[in-house]
């Protein structure tokens, strides 16, 4: 009998317009691209022996479909829902079905910005929230997630 080795998977999901990271508004979001962020996150997951799925979409339904996928396959989710943070009950509902650690990451300090950015639907489903740490926030969330998952 062959016993398969089960590799744990972490999903990092990115919402609308984050494909422009490093290419526009560097005063708010910095100079790093999403590909740079993925590379640094991969270094962490590789070292920990985990698989990383690092994804971005401008479409709400796509993010929801990936959350459904993660629900079956992942040990944890890190999500920067971008503008959907402040609007999407649908993302909240999808995340609420996931029984695993969920971290919400914002590159900017949303609480220092316009008041419509102060409320997050997603936070209601989040284990933890990181905001204002730049793109390093993804790594901080990943380290915390690994601590919870791997002990
Ligand atoms: O600070 C964050 O990470 C945000 O989630 C980014 C969202 C914004 O709507 C949230 O309030 C806070 C916007 C993402 C747009 O990303 C861009 C990146 C570079 C250039 C233009 C947009």
Short mmCIF file of C-alpha atoms and ligand atoms in Angstrom, two decimals:
data_model
loop_
_atom_site.label_atom_id
_atom_site.label_comp_id
_atom_site.label_asym_id
_atom_site.label_seq_id
_atom_site.Cartn_x
_atom_site.Cartn_y
_atom_site.Cartn_z
CA UNK A 1 0.00 0.00 0.00
CA UNK A 2 1.32 3.46 -0.91
CA UNK A 3 0.91 6.08 1.77
CA UNK A 4 0.73 9.58 0.23
CA UNK A 5 2.59 12.45 1.85
CA UNK A 6 0.12 15.23 2.59
CA UNK A 7 1.70 18.67 2.06
CA UNK A 8 -0.11 21.49 3.81
CA UNK A 9 -1.22 24.39 1.64
CA UNK A 10 -1.65 28.07 2.47
CA UNK A 11 -3.69 30.38 0.25
CA UNK A 12 -2.76 34.07 -0.10
CA UNK A 13 -5.54 35.91 -1.90
CA UNK A 14 -5.35 39.43 -3.28
CA UNK A 15 -8.28 41.55 -4.39
CA UNK A 16 -8.94 44.17 -7.03
CA UNK A 17 -6.23 46.48 -8.39
CA UNK A 18 -3.45 44.82 -6.39
CA UNK A 19 -2.01 43.66 -9.72
CA UNK A 20 -0.89 47.31 -10.00
CA UNK A 21 1.19 47.09 -6.83
CA UNK A 22 4.60 48.74 -7.31
CA UNK A 23 3.45 50.30 -10.56
CA UNK A 24 1.13 53.11 -9.29
CA UNK A 25 0.76 55.17 -6.09
CA UNK A 26 4.10 54.13 -4.50
CA UNK A 27 3.62 56.82 -1.82
CA UNK A 28 0.75 54.72 -0.41
CA UNK A 29 1.60 51.15 -1.40
CA UNK A 30 5.40 51.16 -1.83
CA UNK A 31 7.63 50.06 -4.71
CA UNK A 32 7.36 46.29 -4.44
CA UNK A 33 5.29 44.38 -6.98
CA UNK A 34 2.95 41.52 -6.10
CA UNK A 35 5.51 39.18 -7.72
CA UNK A 36 8.13 40.48 -5.23
CA UNK A 37 5.74 39.78 -2.35
CA UNK A 38 5.04 36.28 -3.68
CA UNK A 39 8.79 35.55 -3.90
CA UNK A 40 9.34 36.51 -0.26
CA UNK A 41 6.32 34.55 0.93
CA UNK A 42 7.51 31.50 -1.04
CA UNK A 43 10.85 31.65 0.77
CA UNK A 44 8.96 31.34 4.05
CA UNK A 45 6.61 28.53 2.98
CA UNK A 46 9.42 26.60 1.24
CA UNK A 47 11.51 26.73 4.42
CA UNK A 48 8.51 25.52 6.43
CA UNK A 49 7.74 22.70 3.96
CA UNK A 50 4.36 24.10 2.93
CA UNK A 51 2.79 24.70 -0.46
CA UNK A 52 1.77 28.29 -1.26
CA UNK A 53 -1.01 29.34 -3.61
CA UNK A 54 -0.56 33.07 -4.19
CA UNK A 55 -3.43 34.49 -6.25
CA UNK A 56 -4.88 37.84 -7.38
CA UNK A 57 -8.18 38.69 -9.02
CA UNK A 58 -10.17 41.79 -9.80
CA UNK A 59 -13.39 39.74 -9.70
CA UNK A 60 -15.35 39.15 -6.50
CA UNK A 61 -16.74 35.79 -7.69
CA UNK A 62 -13.21 34.52 -8.40
CA UNK A 63 -12.05 35.37 -4.88
CA UNK A 64 -15.13 33.57 -3.51
CA UNK A 65 -14.40 30.49 -5.65
CA UNK A 66 -10.81 30.44 -4.37
CA UNK A 67 -12.06 30.68 -0.77
CA UNK A 68 -14.31 27.66 -1.46
CA UNK A 69 -11.27 25.83 -2.86
CA UNK A 70 -9.17 26.80 0.17
CA UNK A 71 -11.96 25.52 2.43
CA UNK A 72 -11.25 22.01 1.09
CA UNK A 73 -7.50 22.19 0.52
CA UNK A 74 -5.84 24.74 2.81
CA UNK A 75 -4.68 24.91 6.40
CA UNK A 76 -5.00 28.70 6.44
CA UNK A 77 -5.87 31.78 4.41
CA UNK A 78 -4.24 35.19 4.18
CA UNK A 79 -6.36 37.70 2.31
CA UNK A 80 -5.97 41.30 1.24
CA UNK A 81 -9.50 41.84 -0.08
CA UNK A 82 -8.58 45.40 -1.20
CA UNK A 83 -11.73 47.49 -1.78
CA UNK A 84 -14.00 44.45 -1.23
CA UNK A 85 -12.92 44.67 2.43
CA UNK A 86 -15.31 47.55 2.85
CA UNK A 87 -18.20 46.33 0.70
CA UNK A 88 -18.43 42.56 0.47
CA UNK A 89 -20.81 40.56 2.63
CA UNK A 90 -20.30 37.79 0.05
CA UNK A 91 -16.60 37.49 0.88
CA UNK A 92 -17.44 37.53 4.59
CA UNK A 93 -19.99 34.74 4.12
CA UNK A 94 -17.48 32.64 2.16
CA UNK A 95 -14.74 33.13 4.77
CA UNK A 96 -17.17 32.27 7.57
CA UNK A 97 -17.48 28.76 6.11
CA UNK A 98 -13.72 28.13 6.54
CA UNK A 99 -12.64 26.41 9.74
CA UNK A 100 -9.01 27.51 9.74
CA UNK A 101 -6.95 30.57 10.68
CA UNK A 102 -7.69 33.56 8.46
CA UNK A 103 -5.55 36.69 8.39
CA UNK A 104 -6.64 39.96 6.83
CA UNK A 105 -3.77 42.08 5.54
CA UNK A 106 -3.76 45.72 4.43
CA UNK A 107 -0.61 47.27 3.10
CA UNK A 108 -1.65 50.78 4.13
CA UNK A 109 -2.95 51.88 7.51
CA UNK A 110 -6.63 51.94 6.56
CA UNK A 111 -7.51 53.65 9.87
CA UNK A 112 -5.44 56.68 8.91
CA UNK A 113 -7.27 57.04 5.60
CA UNK A 114 -10.81 57.95 4.46
CA UNK A 115 -13.55 56.90 6.91
CA UNK A 116 -15.08 54.44 4.41
CA UNK A 117 -11.88 52.38 4.78
CA UNK A 118 -12.29 52.13 8.57
CA UNK A 119 -14.96 49.43 8.40
CA UNK A 120 -14.18 45.88 7.30
CA UNK A 121 -16.77 43.16 6.74
CA UNK A 122 -13.92 40.65 6.40
CA UNK A 123 -12.62 41.35 9.93
CA UNK A 124 -15.70 39.60 11.31
CA UNK A 125 -14.25 36.34 9.97
CA UNK A 126 -10.57 37.08 10.60
CA UNK A 127 -8.39 35.48 13.24
CA UNK A 128 -6.11 38.51 13.02
CA UNK A 129 -5.71 41.75 11.10
CA UNK A 130 -2.50 43.49 10.02
CA UNK A 131 -2.60 47.00 8.57
CA UNK A 132 0.00 49.67 7.88
CA UNK A 133 3.07 47.42 7.84
CA UNK A 134 3.54 47.75 4.10
CA UNK A 135 4.02 44.60 2.06
CA UNK A 136 5.85 43.11 5.07
CA UNK A 137 2.35 42.57 6.50
CA UNK A 138 2.01 39.46 4.33
CA UNK A 139 5.15 37.94 5.87
CA UNK A 140 4.05 38.85 9.39
CA UNK A 141 0.69 37.18 8.79
CA UNK A 142 2.41 34.13 7.33
CA UNK A 143 4.69 33.73 10.36
CA UNK A 144 1.69 33.93 12.69
CA UNK A 145 -0.26 31.47 10.56
CA UNK A 146 2.64 29.00 10.59
CA UNK A 147 2.89 29.32 14.35
CA UNK A 148 -0.79 28.44 14.69
CA UNK A 149 -0.68 25.60 12.16
CA UNK A 150 2.68 24.03 12.96
CA UNK A 151 3.00 24.94 16.63
O1 LIG B 1 -3.98 48.91 2.09
C1 LIG B 1 -4.43 47.95 1.48
O2 LIG B 1 -3.81 46.91 1.30
C2 LIG B 1 -5.83 48.04 0.84
O3 LIG B 1 -6.47 46.77 1.00
C3 LIG B 1 -5.61 48.36 -0.62
C4 LIG B 1 -6.91 48.61 -1.38
C5 LIG B 1 -7.79 49.62 -0.66
O4 LIG B 1 -9.03 49.73 -1.33
C6 LIG B 1 -8.01 49.23 0.79
O5 LIG B 1 -8.80 50.24 1.40
C7 LIG B 1 -6.71 49.09 1.51
C8 LIG B 1 -6.59 49.15 -2.78
C9 LIG B 1 -5.74 48.23 -3.58
C10 LIG B 1 -5.30 48.96 -4.79
O6 LIG B 1 -3.97 48.62 -5.01
C11 LIG B 1 -3.21 49.44 -5.76
C12 LIG B 1 -1.86 49.25 -5.70
C13 LIG B 1 -1.02 50.05 -6.40
C14 LIG B 1 -1.54 51.04 -7.21
C15 LIG B 1 -2.90 51.22 -7.29
C16 LIG B 1 -3.75 50.42 -6.56
#
